[in-house]
Coordinates of C-alpha atoms in Angstrom, one line a residue:
Chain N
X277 CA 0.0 0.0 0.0
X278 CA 0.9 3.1 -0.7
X279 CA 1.8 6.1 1.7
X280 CA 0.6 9.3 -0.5
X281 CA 0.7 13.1 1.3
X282 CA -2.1 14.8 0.5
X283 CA -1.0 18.7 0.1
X284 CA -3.7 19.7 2.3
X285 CA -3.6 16.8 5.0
X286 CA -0.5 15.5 4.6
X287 CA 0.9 11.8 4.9
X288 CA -2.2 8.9 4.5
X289 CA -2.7 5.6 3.6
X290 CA -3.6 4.7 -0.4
X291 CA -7.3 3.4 0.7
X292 CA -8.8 6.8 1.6
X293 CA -7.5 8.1 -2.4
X294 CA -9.0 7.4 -5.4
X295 CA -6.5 7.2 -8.6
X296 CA -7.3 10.0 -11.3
X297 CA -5.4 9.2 -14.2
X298 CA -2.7 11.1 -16.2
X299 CA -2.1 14.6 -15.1
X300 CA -1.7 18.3 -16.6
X301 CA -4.5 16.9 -19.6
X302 CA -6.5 20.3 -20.0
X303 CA -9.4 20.0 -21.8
X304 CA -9.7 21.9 -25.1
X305 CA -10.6 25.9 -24.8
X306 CA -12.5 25.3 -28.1
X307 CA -13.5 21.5 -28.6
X308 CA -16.1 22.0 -31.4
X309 CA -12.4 23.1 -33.3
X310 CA -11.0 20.0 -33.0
X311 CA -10.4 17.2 -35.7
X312 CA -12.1 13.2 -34.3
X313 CA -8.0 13.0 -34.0
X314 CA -7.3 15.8 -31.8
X315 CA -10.5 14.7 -29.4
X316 CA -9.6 11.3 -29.5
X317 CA -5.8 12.1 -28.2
X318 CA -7.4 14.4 -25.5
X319 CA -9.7 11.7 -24.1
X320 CA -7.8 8.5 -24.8
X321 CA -4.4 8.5 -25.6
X322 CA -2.1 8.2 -22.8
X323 CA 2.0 8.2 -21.8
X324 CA 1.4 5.6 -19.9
X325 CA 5.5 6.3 -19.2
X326 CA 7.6 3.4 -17.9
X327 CA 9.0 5.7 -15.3
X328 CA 8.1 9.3 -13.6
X329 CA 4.3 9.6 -14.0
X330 CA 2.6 13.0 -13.3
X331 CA -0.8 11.9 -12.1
X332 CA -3.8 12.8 -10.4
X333 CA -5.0 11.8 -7.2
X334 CA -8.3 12.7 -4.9
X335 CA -8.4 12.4 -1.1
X336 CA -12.4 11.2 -1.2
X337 CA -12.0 10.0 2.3
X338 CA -10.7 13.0 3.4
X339 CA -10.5 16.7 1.9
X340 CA -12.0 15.7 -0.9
X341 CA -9.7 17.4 -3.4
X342 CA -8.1 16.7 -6.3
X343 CA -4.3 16.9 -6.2
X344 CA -1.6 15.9 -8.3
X345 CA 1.7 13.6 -8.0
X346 CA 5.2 12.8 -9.2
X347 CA 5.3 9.0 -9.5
X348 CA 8.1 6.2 -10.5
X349 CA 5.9 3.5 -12.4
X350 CA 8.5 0.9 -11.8
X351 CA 9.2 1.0 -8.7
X352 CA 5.9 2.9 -6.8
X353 CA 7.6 5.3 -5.4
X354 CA 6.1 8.8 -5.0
X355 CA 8.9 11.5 -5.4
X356 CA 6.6 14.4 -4.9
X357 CA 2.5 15.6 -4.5
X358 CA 1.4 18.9 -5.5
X359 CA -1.5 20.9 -5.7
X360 CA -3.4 21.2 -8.6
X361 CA -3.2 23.6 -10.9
X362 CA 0.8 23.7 -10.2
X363 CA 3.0 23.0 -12.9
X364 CA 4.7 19.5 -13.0
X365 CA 7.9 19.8 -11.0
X366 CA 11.4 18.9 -11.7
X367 CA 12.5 15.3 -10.3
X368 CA 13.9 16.3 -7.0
X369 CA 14.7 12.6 -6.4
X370 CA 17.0 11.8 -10.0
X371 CA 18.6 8.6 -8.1
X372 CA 14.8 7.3 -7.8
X373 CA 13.5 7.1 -11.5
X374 CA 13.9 3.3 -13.0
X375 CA 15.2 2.0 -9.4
X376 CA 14.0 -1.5 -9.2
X377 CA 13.6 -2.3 -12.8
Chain G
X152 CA 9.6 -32.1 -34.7
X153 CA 9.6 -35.3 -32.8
X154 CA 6.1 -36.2 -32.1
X155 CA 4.3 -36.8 -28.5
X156 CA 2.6 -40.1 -28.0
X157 CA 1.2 -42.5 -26.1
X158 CA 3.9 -44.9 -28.0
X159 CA 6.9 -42.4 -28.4
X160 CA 7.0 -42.1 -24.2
X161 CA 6.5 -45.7 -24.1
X162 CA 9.6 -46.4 -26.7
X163 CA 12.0 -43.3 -25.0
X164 CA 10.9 -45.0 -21.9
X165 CA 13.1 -48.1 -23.1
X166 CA 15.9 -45.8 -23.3
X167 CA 16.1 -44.5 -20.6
X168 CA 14.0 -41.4 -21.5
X169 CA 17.9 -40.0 -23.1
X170 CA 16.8 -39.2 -26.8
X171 CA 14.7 -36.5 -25.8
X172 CA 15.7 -33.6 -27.9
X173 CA 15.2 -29.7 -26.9
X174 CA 11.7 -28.7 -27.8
X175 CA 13.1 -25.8 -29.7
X176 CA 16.0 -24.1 -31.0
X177 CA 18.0 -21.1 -29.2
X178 CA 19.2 -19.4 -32.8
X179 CA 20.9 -16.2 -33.5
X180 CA 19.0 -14.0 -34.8
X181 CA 19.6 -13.4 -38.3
X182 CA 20.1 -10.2 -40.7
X183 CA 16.5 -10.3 -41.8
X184 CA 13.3 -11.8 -41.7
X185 CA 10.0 -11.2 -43.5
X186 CA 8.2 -10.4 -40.2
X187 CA 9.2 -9.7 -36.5
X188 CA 7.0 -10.7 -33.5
X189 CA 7.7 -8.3 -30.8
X190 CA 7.0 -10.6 -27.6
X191 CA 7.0 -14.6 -27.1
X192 CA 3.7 -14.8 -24.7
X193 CA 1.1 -16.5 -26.0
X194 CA -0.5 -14.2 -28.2
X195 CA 2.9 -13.4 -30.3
X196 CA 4.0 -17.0 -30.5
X197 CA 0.3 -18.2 -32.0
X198 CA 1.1 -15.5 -34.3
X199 CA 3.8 -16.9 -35.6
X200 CA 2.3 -20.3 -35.4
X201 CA -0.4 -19.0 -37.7
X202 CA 1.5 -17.3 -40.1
X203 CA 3.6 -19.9 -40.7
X204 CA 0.6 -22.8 -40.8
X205 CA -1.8 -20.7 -42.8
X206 CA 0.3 -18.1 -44.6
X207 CA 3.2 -20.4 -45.8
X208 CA 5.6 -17.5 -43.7
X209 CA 8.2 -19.0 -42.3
X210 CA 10.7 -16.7 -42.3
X211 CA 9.5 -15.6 -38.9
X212 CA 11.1 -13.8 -35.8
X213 CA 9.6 -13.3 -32.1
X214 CA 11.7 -11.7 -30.1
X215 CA 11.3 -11.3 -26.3
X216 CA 13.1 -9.4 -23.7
X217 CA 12.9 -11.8 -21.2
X218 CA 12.3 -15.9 -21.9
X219 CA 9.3 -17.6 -23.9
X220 CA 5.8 -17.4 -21.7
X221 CA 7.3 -15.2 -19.2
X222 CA 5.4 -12.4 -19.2
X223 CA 1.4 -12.3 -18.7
X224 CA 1.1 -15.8 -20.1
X225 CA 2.5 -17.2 -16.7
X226 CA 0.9 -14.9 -14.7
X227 CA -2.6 -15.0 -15.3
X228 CA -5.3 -17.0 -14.2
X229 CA -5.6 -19.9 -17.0
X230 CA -9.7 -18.8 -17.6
X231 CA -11.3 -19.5 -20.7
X232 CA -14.7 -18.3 -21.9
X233 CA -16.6 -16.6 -24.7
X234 CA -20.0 -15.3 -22.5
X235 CA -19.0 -11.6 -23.9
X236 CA -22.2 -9.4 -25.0
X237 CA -21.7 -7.7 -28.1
X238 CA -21.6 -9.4 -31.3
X239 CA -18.0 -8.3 -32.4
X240 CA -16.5 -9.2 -28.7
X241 CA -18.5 -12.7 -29.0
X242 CA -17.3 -13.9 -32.2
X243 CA -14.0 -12.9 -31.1
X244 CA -14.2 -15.0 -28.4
X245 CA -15.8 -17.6 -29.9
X246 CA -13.5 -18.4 -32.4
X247 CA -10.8 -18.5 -29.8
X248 CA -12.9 -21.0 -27.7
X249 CA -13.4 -23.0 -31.2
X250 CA -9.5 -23.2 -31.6
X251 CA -8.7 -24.4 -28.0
X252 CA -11.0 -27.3 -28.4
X253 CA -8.7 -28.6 -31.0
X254 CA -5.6 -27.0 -29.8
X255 CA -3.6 -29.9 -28.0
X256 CA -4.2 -32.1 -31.2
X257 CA -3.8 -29.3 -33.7
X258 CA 0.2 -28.4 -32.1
X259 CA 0.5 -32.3 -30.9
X260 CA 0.9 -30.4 -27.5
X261 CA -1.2 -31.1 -24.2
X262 CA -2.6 -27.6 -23.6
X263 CA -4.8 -29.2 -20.4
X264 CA -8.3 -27.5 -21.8
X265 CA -10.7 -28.2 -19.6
X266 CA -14.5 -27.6 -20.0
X267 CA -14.9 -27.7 -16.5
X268 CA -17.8 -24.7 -17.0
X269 CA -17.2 -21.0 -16.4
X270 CA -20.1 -19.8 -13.5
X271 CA -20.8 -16.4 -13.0
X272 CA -22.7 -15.4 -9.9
X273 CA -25.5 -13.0 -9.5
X274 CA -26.3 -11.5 -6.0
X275 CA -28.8 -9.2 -6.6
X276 CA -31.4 -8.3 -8.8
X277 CA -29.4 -6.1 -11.3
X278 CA -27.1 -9.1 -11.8
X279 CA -29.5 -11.4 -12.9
X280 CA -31.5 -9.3 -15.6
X281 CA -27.6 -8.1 -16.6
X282 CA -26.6 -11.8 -16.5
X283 CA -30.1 -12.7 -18.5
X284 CA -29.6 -10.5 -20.7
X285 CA -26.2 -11.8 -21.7
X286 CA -27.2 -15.5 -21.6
X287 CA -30.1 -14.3 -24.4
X288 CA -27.6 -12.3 -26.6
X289 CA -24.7 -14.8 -25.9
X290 CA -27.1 -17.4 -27.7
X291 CA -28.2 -15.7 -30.3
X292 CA -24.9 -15.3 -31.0
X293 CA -24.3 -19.3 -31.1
X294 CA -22.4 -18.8 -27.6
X295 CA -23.2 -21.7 -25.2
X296 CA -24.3 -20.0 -22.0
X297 CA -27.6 -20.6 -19.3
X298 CA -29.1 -19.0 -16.2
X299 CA -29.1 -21.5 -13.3
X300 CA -31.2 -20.8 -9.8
X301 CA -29.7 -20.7 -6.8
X302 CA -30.3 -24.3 -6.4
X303 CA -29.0 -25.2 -9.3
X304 CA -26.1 -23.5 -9.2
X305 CA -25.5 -25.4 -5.4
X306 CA -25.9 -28.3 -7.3
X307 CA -23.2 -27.3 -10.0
X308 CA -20.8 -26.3 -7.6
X309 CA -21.5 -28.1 -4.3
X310 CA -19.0 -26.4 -2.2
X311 CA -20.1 -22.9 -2.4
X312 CA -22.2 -21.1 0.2
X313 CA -25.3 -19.7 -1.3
X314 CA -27.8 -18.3 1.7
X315 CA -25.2 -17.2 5.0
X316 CA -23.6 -14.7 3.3
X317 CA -24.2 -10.9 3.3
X318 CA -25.1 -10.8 -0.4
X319 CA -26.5 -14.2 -0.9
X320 CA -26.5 -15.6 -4.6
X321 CA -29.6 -15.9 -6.4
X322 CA -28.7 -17.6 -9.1
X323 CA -25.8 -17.6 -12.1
X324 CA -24.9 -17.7 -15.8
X325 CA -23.0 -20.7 -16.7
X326 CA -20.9 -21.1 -19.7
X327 CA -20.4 -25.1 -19.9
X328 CA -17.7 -25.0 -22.8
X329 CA -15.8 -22.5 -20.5
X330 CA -12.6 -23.5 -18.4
X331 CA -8.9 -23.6 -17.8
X332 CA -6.3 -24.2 -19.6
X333 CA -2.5 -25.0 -18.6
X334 CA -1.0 -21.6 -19.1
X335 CA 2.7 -22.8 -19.9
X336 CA 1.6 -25.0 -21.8
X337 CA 0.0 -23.0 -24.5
X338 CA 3.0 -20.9 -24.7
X339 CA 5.7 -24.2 -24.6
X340 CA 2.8 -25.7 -27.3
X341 CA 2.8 -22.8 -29.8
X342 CA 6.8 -22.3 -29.1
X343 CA 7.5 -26.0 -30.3
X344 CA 5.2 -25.9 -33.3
X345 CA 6.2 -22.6 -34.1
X346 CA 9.7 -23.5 -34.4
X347 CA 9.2 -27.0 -36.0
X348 CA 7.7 -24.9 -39.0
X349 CA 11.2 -22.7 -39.2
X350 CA 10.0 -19.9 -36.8
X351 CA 13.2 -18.3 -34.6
X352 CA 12.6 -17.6 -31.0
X353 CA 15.0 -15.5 -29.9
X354 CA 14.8 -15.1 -26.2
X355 CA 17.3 -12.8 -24.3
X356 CA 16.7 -9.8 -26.5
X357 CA 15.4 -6.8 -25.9
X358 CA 13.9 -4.3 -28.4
X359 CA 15.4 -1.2 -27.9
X360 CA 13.9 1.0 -30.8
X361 CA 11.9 0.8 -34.0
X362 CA 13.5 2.4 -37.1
X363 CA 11.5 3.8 -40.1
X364 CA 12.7 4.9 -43.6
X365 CA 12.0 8.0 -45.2
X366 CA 8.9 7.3 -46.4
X367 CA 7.6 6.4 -42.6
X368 CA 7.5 2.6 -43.0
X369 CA 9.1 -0.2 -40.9
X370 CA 12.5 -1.0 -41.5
X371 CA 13.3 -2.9 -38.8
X372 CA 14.0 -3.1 -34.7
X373 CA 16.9 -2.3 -33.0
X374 CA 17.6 -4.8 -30.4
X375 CA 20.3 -5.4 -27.3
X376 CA 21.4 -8.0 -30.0
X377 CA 21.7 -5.8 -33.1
X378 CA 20.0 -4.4 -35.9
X379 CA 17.2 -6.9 -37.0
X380 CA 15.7 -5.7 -40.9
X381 CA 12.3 -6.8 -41.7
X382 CA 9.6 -5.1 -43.5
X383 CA 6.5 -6.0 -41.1
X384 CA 7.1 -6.0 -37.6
X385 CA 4.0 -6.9 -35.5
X386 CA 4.2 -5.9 -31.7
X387 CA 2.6 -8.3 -29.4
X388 CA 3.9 -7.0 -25.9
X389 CA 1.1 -6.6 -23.7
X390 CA 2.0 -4.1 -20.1
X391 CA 4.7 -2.9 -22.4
X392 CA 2.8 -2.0 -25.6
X393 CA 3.3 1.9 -24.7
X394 CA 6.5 1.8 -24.3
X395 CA 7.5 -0.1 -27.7
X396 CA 4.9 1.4 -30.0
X397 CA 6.4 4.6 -28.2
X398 CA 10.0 4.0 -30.6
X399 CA 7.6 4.2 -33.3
X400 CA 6.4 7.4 -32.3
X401 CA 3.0 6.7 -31.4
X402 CA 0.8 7.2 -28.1
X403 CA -1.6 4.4 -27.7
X404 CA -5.1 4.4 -26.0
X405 CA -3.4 2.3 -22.8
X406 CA -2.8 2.9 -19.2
X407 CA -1.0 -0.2 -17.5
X408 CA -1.9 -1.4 -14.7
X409 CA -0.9 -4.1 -12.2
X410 CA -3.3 -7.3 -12.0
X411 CA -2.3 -9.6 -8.6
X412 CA -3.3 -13.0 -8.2
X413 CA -2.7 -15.8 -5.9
X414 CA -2.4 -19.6 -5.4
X415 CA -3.6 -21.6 -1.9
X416 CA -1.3 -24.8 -1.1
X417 CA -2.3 -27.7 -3.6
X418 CA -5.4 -29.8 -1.8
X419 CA -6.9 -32.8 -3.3
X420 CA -9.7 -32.1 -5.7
X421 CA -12.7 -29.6 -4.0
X422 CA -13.7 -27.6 -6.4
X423 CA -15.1 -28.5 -9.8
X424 CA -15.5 -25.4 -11.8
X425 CA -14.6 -21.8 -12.2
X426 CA -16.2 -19.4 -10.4
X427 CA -16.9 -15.5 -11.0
X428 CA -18.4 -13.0 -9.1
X429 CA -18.0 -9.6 -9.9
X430 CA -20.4 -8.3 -7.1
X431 CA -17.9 -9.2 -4.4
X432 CA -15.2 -9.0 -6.6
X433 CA -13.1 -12.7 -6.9
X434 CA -13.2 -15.3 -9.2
X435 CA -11.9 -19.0 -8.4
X436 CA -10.5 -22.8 -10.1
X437 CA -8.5 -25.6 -8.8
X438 CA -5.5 -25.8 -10.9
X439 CA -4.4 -29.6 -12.0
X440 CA -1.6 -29.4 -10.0
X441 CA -4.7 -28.7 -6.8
X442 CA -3.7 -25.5 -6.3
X443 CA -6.6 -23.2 -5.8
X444 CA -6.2 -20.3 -8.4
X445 CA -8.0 -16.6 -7.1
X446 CA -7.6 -13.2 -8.4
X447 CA -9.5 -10.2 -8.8
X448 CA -10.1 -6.9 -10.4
X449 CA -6.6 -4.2 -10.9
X450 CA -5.1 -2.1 -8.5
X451 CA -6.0 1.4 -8.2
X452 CA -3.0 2.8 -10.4
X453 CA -0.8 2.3 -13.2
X454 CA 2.5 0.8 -12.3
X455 CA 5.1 -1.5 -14.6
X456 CA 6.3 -2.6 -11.1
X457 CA 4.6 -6.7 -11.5
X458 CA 3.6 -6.2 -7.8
X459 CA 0.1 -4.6 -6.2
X460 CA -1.0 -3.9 -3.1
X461 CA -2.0 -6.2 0.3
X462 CA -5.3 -4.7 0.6
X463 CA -6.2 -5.4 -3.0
X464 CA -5.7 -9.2 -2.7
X465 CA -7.0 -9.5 1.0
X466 CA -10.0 -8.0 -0.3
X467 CA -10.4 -10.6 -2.9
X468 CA -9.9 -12.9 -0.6
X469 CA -12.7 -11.7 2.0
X470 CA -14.7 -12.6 -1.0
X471 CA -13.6 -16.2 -1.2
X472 CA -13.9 -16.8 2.0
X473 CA -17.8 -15.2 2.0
X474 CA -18.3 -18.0 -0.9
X475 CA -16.6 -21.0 0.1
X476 CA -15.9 -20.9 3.9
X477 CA -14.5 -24.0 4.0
X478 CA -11.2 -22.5 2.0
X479 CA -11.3 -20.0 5.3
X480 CA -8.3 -22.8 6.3
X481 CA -6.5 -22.9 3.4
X482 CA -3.0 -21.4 3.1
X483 CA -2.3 -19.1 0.8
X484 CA 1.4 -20.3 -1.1
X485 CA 2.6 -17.2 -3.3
X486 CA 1.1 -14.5 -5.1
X487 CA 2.3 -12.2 -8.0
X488 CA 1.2 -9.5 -10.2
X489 CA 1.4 -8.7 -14.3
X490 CA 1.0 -5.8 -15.8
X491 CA -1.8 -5.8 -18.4
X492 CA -2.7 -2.8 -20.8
X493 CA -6.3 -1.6 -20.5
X494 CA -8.0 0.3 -23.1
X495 CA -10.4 3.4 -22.7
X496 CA -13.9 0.4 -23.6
X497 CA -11.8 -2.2 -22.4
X498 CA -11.4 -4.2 -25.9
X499 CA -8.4 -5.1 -27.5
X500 CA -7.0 -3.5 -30.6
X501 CA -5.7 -6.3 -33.5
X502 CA -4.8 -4.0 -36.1
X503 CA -2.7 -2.1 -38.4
X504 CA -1.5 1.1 -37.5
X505 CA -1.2 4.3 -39.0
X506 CA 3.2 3.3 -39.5
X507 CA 2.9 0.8 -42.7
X508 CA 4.3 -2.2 -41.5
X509 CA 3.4 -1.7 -38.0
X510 CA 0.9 -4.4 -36.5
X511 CA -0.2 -3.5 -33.2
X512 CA -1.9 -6.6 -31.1
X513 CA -2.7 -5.1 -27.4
X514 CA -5.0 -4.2 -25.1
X515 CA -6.1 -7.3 -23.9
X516 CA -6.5 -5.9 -19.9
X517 CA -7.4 -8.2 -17.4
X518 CA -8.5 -11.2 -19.9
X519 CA -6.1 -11.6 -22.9
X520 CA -5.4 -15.4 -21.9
X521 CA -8.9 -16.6 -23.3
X522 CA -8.0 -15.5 -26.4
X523 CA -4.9 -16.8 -27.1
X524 CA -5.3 -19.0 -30.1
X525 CA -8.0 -16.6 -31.9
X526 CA -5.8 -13.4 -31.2
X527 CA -2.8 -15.0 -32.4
X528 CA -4.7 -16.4 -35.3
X529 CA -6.4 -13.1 -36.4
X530 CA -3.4 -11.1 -36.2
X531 CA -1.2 -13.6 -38.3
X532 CA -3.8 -13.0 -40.9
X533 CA -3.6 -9.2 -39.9
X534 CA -0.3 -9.1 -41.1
X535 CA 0.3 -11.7 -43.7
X536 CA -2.6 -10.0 -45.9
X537 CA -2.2 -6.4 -44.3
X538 CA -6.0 -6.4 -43.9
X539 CA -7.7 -7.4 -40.4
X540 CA -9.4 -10.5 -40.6
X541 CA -13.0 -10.1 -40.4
X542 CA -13.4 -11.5 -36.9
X543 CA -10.7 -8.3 -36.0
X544 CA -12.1 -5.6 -38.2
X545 CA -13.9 -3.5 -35.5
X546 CA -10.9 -4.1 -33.4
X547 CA -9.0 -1.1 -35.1
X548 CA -6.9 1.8 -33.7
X549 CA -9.3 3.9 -35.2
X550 CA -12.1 3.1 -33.6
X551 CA -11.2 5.6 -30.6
X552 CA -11.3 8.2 -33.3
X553 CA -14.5 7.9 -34.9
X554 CA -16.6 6.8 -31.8
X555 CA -17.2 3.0 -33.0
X556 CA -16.2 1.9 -29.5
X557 CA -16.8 -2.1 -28.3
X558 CA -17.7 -1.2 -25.0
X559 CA -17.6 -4.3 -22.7
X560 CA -16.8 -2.2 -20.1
X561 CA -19.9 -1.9 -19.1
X562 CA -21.0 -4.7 -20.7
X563 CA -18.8 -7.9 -19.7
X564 CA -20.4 -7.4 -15.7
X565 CA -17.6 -9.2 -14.5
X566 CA -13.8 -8.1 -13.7
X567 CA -12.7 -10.0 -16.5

């Protein structure tokens, strides 16, 4: 199980979050602009990265709000969590990404 | 090839069981081949069964990172079935379920297919006019599948608990030609034929990029053993599908997620069928070997890390115990996770992609093992023709694109 910090109420366990997908995905200003391509990439395709994942996360059994974090897929580990609406940070942890692989 | 008999063991016996030969080759790869395999699972290595056995190609190549059937094909839970709702998902299926009925004669291979039946539960009322409803579209589809009472299904499966139970079953829909299959054994079966019929399997190589010419098209992978040319290269890699079709330049509708199951100690024979539930979340078999074979639903988040979390599997287990409190005693022995690639509708894609020469065969999620024989079949055809077959034409790339989604999502009311 994970240990995420929420931004807001800091270190919990993973059962009182709910996973929320790839982060920093804005949807369209304009969507009626778009090619079927352009949506498609917007609500399907994903980095699914082998390594650091920017990703969302919501405290439901707790604030209740939406944050985001800076994961390693291959070894679980969570660098960093940061409000939303931040931009994605820099890797303070470089000795971390593709440990375990 | 030397063949497997009844008489062969009985002759080698004679001998002392010492003229045995390897079941396959360990070759270099060569310069070139017509087509490249990315990934020796299941799925890539009925590809290249297929294309050589139905499309005279022989000059074949699946490569894989680690060794043959390492991946997903010894990980997962050995299920087969067909019981899917919509017509495209059901003849998919289907035709898979059609192939492993003949499977251990067709590669002279003991794949252990077992019609044991495939029950799914219902525990309330939505689950059985969801599970009716799939039993009357399953048959129209020509897929075996029945509604059983609560009774009934007691009597199908004797040791399960059907009344003391917080959600107590009310019946269930049960697939007879469902079952298990011997998961090694499909990919050892397909391996063996594969390479009788010229195919190399080269384990111990990892792909480390894709390279295209100037017009875009496939001219080969780039591997931790060299350059290896070949105009088609179909990528069969399962968790790992992003991050190859990635060299190619493409992003692919896939998250990865981890998918945990676990084995109890072996006990003697208890329990005679499969069994689903997707209300309280577990499904269990009895492998051969009497181990009893549970898993579950994914963990909450992607991860490439082949491990999940406690409270995921002792949730799953909270279930068994709910439906069979007699395995309350048993021991669990080891437990593992794979990492399968889940589309957005939760269908796989068999297709062509928009790189000529580029076959994609993914998304296969939580249930790619059922298919084995019909994805590898379909795809082989995929790639020898360059045109789906038409039991994979609605399983495109595209479909994303213009909205023609199979959505079994929703549909398959099961964790499948």
């Amino acid at each position: 199980m994970l240990i995420i910090t929420c931004p807001w109420c800091g270190a919990r366990p993973e059962t009182e979050f709910r996973y929320g997908g790839e982060a920093h995905i804005a949807r369209p200003a304009d969507p009626s602009a778009l090619t079927d391509q352009e949506w498609a990439d917007f609500l399907y395709n994903r980095t699914n990265p082998k390594g650091l994942h920017a990703e969302r996360w919501r405290h439901i059994h707790g604030c209740g709000r939406y944050f985001n974090a800076l994961r390693d897929t291959v070894s679980d580990f969570l660098v960093t969590t940061y409000k939303a609406g931040e931009p994605r940070p820099e890797n303070s942890r470089p000795d971390v990404e593709g440990s375990g692989r | 090839m030397q063949k497997f008999s009844g008489f062969e063991l009985f002759r080698r016996a004679l001998g002392g069981h010492k003229s045995w030969q390897p079941q396959w080759r360990n070759p270099e790869p060569k310069a070139e081949y017509d087509v490249v395999i990315v990934g020796a699972g299941g799925h890539g290595l009925a590809c290249a069964y297929y294309l050589a056995k139905e499309h005279g190609i022989t000059n074949v190549a699946v490569i894989e990172r680690g060794w043959l059937g390492g991946g997903n094909t010894g990980r997962n839970t050995t299920i087969v079935r067909s019981n899917y709702l919509f017509d495209e998902s059901a003849a998919l299926y289907e035709h898979a379920v059609k192939l492993w009925e003949g499977l251990s004669q067709d590669l002279n291979y003991n794949v252990m297919y077992s019609a044991r039946g495939v029950l799914m539960l219902a525990h309330n009322h939505h689950d059985e006019i969801s599970f009716k409803r799939h039993v009357h579209a399953n048959r129209l589809n020509g897929v075996d599948n029945e509604w059983l009472n609560a009774e009934q299904v007691k009597e199908f499966c004797p040791p399960l608990n059907i009344k003391s139970m917080r959600y107590p079953i009310i019946g269930g829909a049960l697939q007879r030609r469902g079952g298990t299959a011997r998961h090694d054994a499909v990919a050892w079966g397909f391996a063996r034929a594969a390479d009788s019929r010229g195919v190399d399997i080269i384990q111990n190589c990892e792909v480390k990029g894709i390279r295209r010419g100037p017009d875009g098209a496939v001219e080969g992978v780039e591997t931790s053993r060299g350059f290896i040319r070949a105009k088609k290269v179909g990528v069969s890699a399962a968790g790992h599908t992003s991050v190859v079709m990635a060299m190619a330049g493409l992003r692919m509708p896939l998250e990865s997620y981890p998918l945990q199951a676990l084995v109890s100690e072996p006990v003697k024979p208890a329990f005679p069928t499969v069994v689903m539930s997707n209300t309280i979340h577990a499904y269990i078999s009895q492998s051969d070997k009497g181990e009893m074979v549970i898993g579950a639903g994914t963990d909450a988040y992607t991860s490439y890390s082949q491990r999940g979390a406690l409270h995921i599997a002792a949730h799953t287990l909270d279930a068994i115990c709910e439906l069979v409190p007699q395995f309350r005693r048993l021991r669990m022995l080891r437990n593992w996770g794979g990492i399968v690639d889940v589309t957005p509708d939760r269908s796989p894609i068999i297709a062509k992609t928009p790189v000529p020469g580029l076959y994609v065969n993914c998304g296969w999620g939580t249930g790619g093992f059922k298919a084995t024989p019909g994805s590898g079949h379909v795809f082989a055809h995929t790639i020898a023709r360059d045109a789906p077959h038409a039991i994979n034409a609605p399983f495109t790339l595209e479909r994303f694109r213009d909205g023609f989604l199979i959505d079994e999502a929703a549909a398959a009311a099961v964790a499948h």
